[in-house]
Short mmCIF file of C-alpha atoms in Angstrom, two decimals:
data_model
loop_
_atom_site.label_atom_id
_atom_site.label_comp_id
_atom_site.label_asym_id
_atom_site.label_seq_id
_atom_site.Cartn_x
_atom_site.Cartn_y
_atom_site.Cartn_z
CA UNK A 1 23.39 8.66 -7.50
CA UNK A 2 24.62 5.16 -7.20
CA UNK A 3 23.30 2.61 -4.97
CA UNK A 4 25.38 2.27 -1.86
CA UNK A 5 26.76 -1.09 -1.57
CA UNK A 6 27.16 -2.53 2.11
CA UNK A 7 30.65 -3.38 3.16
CA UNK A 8 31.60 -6.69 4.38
CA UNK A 9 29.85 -7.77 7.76
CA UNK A 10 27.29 -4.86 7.54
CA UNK A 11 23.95 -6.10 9.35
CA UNK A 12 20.70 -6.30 7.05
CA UNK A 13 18.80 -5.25 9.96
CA UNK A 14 20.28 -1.54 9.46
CA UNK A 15 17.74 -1.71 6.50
CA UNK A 16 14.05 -2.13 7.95
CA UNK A 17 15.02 1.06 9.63
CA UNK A 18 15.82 2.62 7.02
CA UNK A 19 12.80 2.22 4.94
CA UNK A 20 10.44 2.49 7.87
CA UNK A 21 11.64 5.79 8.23
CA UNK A 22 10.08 6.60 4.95
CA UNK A 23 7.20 4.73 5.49
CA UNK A 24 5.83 6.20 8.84
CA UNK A 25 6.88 9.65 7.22
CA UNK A 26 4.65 8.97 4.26
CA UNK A 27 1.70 7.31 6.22
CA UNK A 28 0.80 10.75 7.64
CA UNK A 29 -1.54 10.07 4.69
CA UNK A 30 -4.38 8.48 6.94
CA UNK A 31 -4.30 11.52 9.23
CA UNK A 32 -5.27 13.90 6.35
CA UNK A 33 -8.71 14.34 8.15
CA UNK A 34 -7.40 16.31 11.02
CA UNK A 35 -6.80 18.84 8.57
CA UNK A 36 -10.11 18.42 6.79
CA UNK A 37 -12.05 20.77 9.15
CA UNK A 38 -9.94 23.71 9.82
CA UNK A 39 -9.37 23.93 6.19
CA UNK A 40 -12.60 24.35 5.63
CA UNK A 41 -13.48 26.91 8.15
CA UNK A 42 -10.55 28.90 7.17
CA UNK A 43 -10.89 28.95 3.69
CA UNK A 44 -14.69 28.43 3.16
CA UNK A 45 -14.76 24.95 1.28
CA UNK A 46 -17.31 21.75 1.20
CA UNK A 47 -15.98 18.65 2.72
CA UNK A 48 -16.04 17.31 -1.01
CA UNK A 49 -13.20 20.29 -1.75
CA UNK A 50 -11.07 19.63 1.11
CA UNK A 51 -10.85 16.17 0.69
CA UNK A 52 -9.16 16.48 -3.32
CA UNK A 53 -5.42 16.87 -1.42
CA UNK A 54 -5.97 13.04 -0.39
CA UNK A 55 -7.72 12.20 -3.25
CA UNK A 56 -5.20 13.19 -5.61
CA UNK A 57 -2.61 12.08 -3.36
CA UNK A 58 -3.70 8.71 -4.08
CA UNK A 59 -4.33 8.84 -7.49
CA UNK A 60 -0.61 9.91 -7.90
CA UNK A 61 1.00 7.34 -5.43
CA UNK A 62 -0.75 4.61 -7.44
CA UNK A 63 0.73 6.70 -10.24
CA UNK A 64 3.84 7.42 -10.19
CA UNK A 65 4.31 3.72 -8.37
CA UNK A 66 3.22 2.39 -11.74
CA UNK A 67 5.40 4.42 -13.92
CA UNK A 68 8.17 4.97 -12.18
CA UNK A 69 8.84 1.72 -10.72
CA UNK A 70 11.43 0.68 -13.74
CA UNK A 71 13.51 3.62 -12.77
CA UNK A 72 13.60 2.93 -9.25
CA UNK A 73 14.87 -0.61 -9.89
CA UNK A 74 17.54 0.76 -11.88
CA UNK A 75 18.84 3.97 -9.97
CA UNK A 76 18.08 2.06 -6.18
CA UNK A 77 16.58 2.59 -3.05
CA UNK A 78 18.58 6.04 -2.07
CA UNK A 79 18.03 7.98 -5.11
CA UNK A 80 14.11 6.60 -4.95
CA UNK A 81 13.98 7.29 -1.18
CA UNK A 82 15.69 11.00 -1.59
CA UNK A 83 12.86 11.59 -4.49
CA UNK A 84 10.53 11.14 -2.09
CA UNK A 85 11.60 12.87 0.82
CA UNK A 86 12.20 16.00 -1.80
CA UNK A 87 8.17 15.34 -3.31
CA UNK A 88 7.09 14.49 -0.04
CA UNK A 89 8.52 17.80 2.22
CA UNK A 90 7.82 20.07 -0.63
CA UNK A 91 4.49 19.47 -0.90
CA UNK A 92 4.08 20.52 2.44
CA UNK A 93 5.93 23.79 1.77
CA UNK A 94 3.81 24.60 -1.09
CA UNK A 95 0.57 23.82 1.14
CA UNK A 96 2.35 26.11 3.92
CA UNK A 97 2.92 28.66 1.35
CA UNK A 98 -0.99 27.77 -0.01
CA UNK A 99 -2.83 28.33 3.36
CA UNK A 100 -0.65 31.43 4.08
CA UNK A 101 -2.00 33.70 1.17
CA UNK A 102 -5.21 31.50 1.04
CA UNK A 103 -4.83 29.61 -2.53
CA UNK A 104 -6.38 26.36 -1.90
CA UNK A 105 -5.12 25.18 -5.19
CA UNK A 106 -1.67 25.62 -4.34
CA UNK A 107 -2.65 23.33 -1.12
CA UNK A 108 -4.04 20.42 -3.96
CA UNK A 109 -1.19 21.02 -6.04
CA UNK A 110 1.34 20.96 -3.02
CA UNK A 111 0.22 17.79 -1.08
CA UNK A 112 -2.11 16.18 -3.87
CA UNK A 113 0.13 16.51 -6.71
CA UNK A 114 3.70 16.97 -5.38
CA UNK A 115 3.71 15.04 -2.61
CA UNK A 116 1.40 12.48 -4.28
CA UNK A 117 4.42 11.33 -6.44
CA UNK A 118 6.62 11.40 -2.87
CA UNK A 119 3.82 8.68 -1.67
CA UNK A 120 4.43 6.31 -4.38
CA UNK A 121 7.88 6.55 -5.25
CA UNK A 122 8.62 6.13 -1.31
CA UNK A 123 6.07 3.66 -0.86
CA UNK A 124 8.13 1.22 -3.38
CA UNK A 125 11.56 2.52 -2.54
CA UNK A 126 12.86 -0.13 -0.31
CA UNK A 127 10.33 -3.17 -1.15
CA UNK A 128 13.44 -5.09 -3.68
CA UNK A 129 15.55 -4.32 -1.47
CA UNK A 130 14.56 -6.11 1.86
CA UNK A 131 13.24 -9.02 -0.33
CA UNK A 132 17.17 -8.86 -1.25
CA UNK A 133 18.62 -8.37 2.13
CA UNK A 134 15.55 -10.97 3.46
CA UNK A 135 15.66 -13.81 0.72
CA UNK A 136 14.61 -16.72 3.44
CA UNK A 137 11.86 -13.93 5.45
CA UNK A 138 10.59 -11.65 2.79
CA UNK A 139 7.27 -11.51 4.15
CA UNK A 140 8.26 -10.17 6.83
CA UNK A 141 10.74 -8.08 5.54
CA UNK A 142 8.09 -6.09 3.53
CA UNK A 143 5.84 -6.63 6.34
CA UNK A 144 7.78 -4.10 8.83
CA UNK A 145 8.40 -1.57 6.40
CA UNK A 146 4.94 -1.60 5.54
CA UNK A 147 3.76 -1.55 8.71
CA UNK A 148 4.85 1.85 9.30
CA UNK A 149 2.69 3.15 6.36
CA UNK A 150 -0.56 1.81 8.33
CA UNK A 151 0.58 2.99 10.89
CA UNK A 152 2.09 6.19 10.24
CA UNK A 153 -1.32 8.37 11.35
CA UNK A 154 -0.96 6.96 15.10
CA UNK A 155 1.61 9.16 15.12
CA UNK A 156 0.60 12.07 13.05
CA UNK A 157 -2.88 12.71 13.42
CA UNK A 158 -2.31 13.66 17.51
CA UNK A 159 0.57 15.21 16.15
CA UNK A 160 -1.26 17.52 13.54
CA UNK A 161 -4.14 18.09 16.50
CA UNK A 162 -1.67 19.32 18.67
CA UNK A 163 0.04 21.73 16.36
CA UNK A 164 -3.62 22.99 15.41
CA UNK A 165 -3.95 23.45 19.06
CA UNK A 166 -1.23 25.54 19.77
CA UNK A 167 -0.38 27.28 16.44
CA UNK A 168 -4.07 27.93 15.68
CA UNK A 169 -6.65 26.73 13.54
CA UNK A 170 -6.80 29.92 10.75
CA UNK A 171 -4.83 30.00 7.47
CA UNK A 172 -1.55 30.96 9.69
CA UNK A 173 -2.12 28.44 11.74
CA UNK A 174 -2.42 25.76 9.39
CA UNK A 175 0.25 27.16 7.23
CA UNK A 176 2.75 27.10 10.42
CA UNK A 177 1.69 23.27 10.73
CA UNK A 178 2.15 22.46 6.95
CA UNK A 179 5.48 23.92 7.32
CA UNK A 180 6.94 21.91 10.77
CA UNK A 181 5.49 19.06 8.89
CA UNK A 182 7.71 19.38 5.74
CA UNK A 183 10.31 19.96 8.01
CA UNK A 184 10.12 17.03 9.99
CA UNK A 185 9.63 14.38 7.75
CA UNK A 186 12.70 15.75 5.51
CA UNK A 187 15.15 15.30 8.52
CA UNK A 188 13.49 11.86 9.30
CA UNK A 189 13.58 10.67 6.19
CA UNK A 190 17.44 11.63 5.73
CA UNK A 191 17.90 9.08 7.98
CA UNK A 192 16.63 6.45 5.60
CA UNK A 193 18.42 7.74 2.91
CA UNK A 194 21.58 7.92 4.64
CA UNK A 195 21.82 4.56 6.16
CA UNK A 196 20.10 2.50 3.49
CA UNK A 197 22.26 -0.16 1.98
CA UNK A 198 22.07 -2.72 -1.17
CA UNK A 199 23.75 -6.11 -0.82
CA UNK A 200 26.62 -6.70 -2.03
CA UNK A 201 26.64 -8.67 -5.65
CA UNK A 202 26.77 -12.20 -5.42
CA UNK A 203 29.99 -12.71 -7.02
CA UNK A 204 31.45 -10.47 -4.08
CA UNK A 205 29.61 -12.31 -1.75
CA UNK A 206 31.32 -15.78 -2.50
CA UNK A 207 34.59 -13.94 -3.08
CA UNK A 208 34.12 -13.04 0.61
CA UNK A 209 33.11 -16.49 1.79
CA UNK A 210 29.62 -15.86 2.00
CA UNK A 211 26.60 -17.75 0.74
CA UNK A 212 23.05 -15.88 -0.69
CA UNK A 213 19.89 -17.60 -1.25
CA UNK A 214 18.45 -18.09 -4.30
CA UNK A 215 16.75 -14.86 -6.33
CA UNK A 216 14.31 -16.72 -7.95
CA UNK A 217 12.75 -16.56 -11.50
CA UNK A 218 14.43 -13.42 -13.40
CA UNK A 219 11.50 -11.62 -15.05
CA UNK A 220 11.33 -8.49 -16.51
CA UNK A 221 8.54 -6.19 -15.38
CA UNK A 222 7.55 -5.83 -18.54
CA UNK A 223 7.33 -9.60 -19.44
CA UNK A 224 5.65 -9.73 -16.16
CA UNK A 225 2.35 -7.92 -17.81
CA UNK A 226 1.85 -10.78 -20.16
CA UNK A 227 1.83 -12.99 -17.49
CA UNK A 228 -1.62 -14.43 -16.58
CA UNK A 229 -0.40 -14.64 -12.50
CA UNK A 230 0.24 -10.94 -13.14
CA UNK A 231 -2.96 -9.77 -13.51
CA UNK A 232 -4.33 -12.47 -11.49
CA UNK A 233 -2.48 -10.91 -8.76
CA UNK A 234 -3.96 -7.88 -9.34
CA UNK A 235 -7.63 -9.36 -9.21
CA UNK A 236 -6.68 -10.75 -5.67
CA UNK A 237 -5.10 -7.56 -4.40
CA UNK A 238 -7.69 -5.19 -5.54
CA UNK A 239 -11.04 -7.74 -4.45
CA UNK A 240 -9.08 -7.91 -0.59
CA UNK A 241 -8.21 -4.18 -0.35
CA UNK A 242 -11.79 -3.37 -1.38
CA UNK A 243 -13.40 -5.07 1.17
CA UNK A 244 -11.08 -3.56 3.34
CA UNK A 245 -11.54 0.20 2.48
CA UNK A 246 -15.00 -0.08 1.99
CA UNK A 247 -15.24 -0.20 6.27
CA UNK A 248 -12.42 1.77 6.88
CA UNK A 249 -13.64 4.54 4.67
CA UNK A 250 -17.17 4.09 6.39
CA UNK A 251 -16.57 2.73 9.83
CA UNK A 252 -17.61 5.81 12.03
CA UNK A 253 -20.98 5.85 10.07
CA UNK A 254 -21.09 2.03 9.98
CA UNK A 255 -21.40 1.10 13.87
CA UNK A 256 -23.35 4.05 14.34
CA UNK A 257 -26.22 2.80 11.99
CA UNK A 258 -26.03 -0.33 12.67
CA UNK A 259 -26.69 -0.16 16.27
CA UNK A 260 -28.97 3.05 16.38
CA UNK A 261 -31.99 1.07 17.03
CA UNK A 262 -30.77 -0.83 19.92
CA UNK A 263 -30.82 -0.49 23.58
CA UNK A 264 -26.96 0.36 23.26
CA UNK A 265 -26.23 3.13 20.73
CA UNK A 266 -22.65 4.15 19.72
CA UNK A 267 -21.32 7.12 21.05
CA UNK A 268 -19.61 9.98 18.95
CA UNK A 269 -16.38 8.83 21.02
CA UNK A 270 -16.92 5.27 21.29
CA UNK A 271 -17.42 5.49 17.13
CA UNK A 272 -14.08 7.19 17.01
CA UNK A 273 -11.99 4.74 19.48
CA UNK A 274 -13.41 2.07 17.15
CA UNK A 275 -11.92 4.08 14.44
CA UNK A 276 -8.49 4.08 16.37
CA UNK A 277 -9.11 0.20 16.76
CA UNK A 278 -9.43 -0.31 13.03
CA UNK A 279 -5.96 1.21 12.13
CA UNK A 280 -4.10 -0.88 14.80
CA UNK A 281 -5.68 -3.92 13.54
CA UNK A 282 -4.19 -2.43 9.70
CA UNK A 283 -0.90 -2.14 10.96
CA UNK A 284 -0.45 -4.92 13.41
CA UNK A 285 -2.01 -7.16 10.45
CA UNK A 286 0.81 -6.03 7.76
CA UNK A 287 3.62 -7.35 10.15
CA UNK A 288 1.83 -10.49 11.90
CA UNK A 289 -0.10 -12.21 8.85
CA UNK A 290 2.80 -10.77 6.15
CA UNK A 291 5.62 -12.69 8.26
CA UNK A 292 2.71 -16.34 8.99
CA UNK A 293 2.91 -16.13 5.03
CA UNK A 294 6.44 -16.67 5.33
CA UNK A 295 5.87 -20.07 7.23
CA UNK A 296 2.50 -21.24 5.31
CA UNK A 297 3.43 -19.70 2.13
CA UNK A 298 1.61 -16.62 -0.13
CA UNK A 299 -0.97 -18.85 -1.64
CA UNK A 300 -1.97 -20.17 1.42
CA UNK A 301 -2.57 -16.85 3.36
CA UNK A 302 -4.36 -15.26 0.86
CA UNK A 303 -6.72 -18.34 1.14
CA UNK A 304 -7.35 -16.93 4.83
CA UNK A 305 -7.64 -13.40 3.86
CA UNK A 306 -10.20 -14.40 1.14
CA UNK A 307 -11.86 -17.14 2.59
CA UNK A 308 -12.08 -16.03 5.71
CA UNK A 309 -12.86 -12.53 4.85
CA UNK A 310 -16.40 -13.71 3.55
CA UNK A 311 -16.77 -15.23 6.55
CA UNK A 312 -16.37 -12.29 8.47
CA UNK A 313 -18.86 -10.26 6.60
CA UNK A 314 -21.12 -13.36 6.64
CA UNK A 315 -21.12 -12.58 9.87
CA UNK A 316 -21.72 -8.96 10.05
CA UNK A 317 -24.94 -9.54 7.77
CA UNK A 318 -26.22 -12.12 9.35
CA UNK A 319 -25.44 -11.52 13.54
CA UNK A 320 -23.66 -8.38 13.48
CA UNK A 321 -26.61 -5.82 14.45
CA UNK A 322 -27.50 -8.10 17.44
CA UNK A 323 -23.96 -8.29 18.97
CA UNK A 324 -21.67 -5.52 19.63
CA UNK A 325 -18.55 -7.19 20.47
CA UNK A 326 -18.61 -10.11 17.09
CA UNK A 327 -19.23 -6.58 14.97
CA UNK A 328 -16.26 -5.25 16.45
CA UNK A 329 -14.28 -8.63 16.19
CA UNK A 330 -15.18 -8.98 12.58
CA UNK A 331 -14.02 -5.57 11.26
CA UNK A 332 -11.23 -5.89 13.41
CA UNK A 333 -9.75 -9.23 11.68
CA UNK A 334 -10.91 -7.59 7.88
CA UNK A 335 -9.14 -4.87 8.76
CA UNK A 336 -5.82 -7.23 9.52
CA UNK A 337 -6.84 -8.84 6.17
CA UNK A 338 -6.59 -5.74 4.56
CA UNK A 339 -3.08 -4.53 5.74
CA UNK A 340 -2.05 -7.95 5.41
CA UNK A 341 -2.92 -8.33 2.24
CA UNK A 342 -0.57 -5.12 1.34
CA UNK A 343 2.25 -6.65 2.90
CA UNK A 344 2.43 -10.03 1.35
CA UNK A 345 1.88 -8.97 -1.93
CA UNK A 346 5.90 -8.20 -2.81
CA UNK A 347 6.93 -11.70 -1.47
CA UNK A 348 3.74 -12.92 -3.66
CA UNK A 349 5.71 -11.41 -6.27
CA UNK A 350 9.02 -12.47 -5.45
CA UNK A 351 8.11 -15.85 -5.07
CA UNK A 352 6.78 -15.67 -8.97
CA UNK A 353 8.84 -13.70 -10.45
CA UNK A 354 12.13 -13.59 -8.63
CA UNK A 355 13.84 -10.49 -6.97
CA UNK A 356 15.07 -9.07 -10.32
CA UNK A 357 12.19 -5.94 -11.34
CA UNK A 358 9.91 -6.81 -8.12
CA UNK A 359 10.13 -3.33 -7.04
CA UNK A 360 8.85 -2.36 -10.71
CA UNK A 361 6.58 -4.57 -11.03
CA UNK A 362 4.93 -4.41 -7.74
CA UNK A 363 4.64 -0.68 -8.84
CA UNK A 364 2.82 -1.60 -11.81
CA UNK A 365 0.58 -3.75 -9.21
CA UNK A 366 -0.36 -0.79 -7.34
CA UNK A 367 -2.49 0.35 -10.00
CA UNK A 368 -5.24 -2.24 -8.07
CA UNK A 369 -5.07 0.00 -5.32
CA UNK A 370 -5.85 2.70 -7.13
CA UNK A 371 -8.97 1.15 -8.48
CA UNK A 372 -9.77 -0.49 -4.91
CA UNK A 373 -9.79 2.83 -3.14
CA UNK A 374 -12.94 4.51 -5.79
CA UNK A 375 -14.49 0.91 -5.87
CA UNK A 376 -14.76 0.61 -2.24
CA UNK A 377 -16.00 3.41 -1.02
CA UNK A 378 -18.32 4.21 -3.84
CA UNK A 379 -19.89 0.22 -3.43
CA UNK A 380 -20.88 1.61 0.48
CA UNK A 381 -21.21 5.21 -0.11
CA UNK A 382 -23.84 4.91 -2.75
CA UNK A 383 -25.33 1.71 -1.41
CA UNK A 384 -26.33 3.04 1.57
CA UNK A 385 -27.21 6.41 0.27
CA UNK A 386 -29.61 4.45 -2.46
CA UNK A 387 -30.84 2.79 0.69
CA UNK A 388 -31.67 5.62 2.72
CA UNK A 389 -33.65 7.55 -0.15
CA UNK A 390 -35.76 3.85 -0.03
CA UNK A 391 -36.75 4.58 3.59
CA UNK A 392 -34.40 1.92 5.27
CA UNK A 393 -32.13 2.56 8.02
CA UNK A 394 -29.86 0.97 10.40
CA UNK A 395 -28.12 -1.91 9.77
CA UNK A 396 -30.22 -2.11 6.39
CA UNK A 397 -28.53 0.35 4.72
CA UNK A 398 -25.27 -2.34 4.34
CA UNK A 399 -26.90 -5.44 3.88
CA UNK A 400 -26.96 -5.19 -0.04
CA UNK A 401 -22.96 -3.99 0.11
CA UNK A 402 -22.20 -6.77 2.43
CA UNK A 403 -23.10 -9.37 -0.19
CA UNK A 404 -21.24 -7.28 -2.65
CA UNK A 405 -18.27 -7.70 -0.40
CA UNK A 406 -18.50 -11.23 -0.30
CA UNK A 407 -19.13 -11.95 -3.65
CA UNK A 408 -16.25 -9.50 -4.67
CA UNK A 409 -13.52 -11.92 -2.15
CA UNK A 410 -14.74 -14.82 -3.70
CA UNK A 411 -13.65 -13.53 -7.04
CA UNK A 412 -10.31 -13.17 -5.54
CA UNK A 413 -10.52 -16.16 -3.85
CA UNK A 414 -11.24 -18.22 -7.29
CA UNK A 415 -7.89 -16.06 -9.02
CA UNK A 416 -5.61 -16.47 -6.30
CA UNK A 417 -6.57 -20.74 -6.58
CA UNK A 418 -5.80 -20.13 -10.60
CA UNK A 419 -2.11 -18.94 -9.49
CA UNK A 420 0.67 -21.36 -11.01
CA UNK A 421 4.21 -20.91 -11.34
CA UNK A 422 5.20 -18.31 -14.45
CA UNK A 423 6.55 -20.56 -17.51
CA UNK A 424 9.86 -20.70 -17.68
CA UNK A 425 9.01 -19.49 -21.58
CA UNK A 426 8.53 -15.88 -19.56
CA UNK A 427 12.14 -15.97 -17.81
CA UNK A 428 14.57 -13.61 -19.00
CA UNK A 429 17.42 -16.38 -19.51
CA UNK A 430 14.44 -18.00 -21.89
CA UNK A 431 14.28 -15.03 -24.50
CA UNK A 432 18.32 -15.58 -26.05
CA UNK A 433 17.55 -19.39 -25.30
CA UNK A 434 14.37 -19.02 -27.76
CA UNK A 435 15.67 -16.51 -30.23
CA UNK A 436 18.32 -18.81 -31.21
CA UNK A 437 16.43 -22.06 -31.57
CA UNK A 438 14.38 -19.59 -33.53
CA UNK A 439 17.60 -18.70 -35.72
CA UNK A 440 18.46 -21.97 -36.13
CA UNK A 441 15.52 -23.53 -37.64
CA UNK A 442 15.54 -20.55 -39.88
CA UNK A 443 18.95 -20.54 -40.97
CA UNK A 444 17.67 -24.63 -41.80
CA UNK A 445 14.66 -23.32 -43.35
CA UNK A 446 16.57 -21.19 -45.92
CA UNK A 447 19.48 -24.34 -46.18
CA UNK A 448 16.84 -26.55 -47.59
#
């Protein structure tokens, strides 16, 4: 399948569209809970069993980003965005086909396994091309498309409730749900992968009397990994998304505790609208902060997710127990941090290394997520439940994983200061460049 290359005069803003349809498809994600508790009614497991769909979902979208990022840079965004909607809608068949004759492992398999490799490969199937069609705005370029993964479970988990509702909450039930699922995101994602477009190459592009802006640095994704600002990178994005999952995983829990002792305790309900609050302030923050980084540049906004992050948290240690509203104001702008952070992070790239492999190397990149999303929760999780075994409660049970959050950001804050432009040694025009001065001064060696 070869890329489809846009005609003369088609509009570039046919593509954020295009991959947004993929990503609100594949940000059902988030909204796995809904299914956590019917599952385990129907089929008799521990919370700890019916949460291994997401689980491995995750492991395999960091994954199969990582791996097969090279190949999606070479076959383009429609073959990467049909893989997905294939891994993606069939995973949901098999977990139809699962909770119909009661296999819960064909359920793991299905979503976990199958339709893990649908949430990477989708999740990086359109990021080089926007920052292609979006040279001068890549930020927020990215920024929409990624918007639609945060917010993809504002959409499906009333969705998925409602279907539960109606169908039923037993293994048919569920099965019928799994199955309108996979077919609903397969004809919503064909629309993706029917009107997504490439740009046209450059030389066509001046042949038609049109100018492009600069691509940048060309390096490879695999030079990339002997970069220092590659791994750097990876410090910053995996410090900013921990502090960010580490309340989002915990948040119900969080507010609860932390205000149980006071005159104004926090409702079942209120905990879950706070919830709901948290996952606005993820997606509005991938498309507001990802296009300000556009106008103050990458550096500089990660110096406000970072910076100001440990602020934030400063401020949930220190005041957050005594006032409702700063708690809630705090978690709300970490939480922007967080999808922010996500969003910026191809223009990051672009700006470094240049629009040649970004797709494959921000794949490669993902691999921090991967690590963020054990680290984080497991930092809180434990924490508190070390905490409670102590005989503390309340807001006590965070204090020691607030500091950890802090000190965590500024360890991202100190990498993302060490960023510098690659070496030009590192650019792909530099390796012939190199290997003949190297020629040369052997060719004199063996002369002499």
């Amino acid at each position: 399948m070869s890329p489809p290359i846009a005609p003369v005069g088609w509009s570039r803003w046919l593509v954020p569209p295009a991959a947004l349809s993929i990503h609100l498809s594949i940000g059902q994600a988030y909204a796995w809970s809904v299914f956590k508790p019917p599952l385990e009614d129907a089929l008799g497991l521990s919370g700890t069993q019916s949460a291994l769909p997401f689980q491995l979902g995750i492991v395999m979208l960091g994954l199969s980003a990582a791996f097969g990022g090279t190949l999606v840079e070479r076959r383009g965004p429609r073959w990467a965005m049909t893989v997905a909607l294939v891994c993606f809608s069939s995973g949901f068949l098999l977990s139809a086909l699962g909770a119909a004759t009661g296999h819960f492992w064909l359920i793991v398999l299905g979503y976990g396994f199958v339709g893990g490799i649908g949430l990477g490969i989708g999740y990086i199937s359109p990021v080089s091309t926007l920052i292609k069609w979006f040279p001068d705005r890549p930020g927020m370029a990215t920024g929409i498309a990624i918007m639609g993964f945060g917010g993809g479970a504002l959409i499906a988990s009333p969705w998925s409730a409602q279907m539960l509702e109606s169908f039923g909450s037993d293994t048919s039930g569920i099965a019928l749900a799994f199955l309108v699922h996979g077919l609903s995101y397969a004809v919503f994602m064909l629309l993706g992968v029917l009107l997504v477009r490439v740009p046209r190459p450059r030389t066509e592009e001046r042949r038609a009397g049109r100018t492009t802006a600069a691509d940048g640095p060309r390096v490879s994704a695999r030079q990339a990994l002997r970069t220092p600002q590659f791994w750097l990178l990876w410090v910053v994005l995996c410090t900013n998304v921990t502090a960010g999952i580490g309340i989002l995983e915990k948040a119900a829990p969080m507010i609860s505790d932390f205000f149980a002792d006071t005159s104004a305790p926090v409702s079942a309900t209120a905990a879950a609208g706070f919830v709901a609050l948290l996952s606005a302030a993820n997606m509005a923050g991938r498309i507001g902060w990802s296009s300000t980084s556009d106008l103050i540049g990458r550096k500089n906004i990660y110096r406000v997710y970072l910076g100001a992050g440990v602020l934030m948290y400063a401020l949930i240690a220190l005041v957050g127990s005594s006032s409702k509203p700063l708690f809630v104001l705090c978690a709300l702008v970490i939480l922007s941090f967080y999808g922010g952070g996500f969003a910026t992070i191809p223009a990051y790239l672009k700006d470094l290394f240049g629009t040649y492999q970004v797709g494959a190397i921000h794949g490669r990149l993902l691999t921090a997520w991967s690590t963020a999303g054990v680290l984080g929760p497991l930092i809180v999780n434990w924490i508190a439940d070390r905490q409670e075994e102590a005989g503390k409660h309340g807001a006590e049970l965070y204090s020691t994983s607030l500091l950890i959050m802090m000190a965590l950001l500024a360890v991202g804050f100190a990498a993302n200061e060490l960023v510098r432009p690659v070496h030009p040694s590192h650019h792909l025009d530099a390796v012939p460049a190199q290997k003949g001065a190297s020629d040369v001064r052997q060719q004199q060696s063996e002369s002499a």
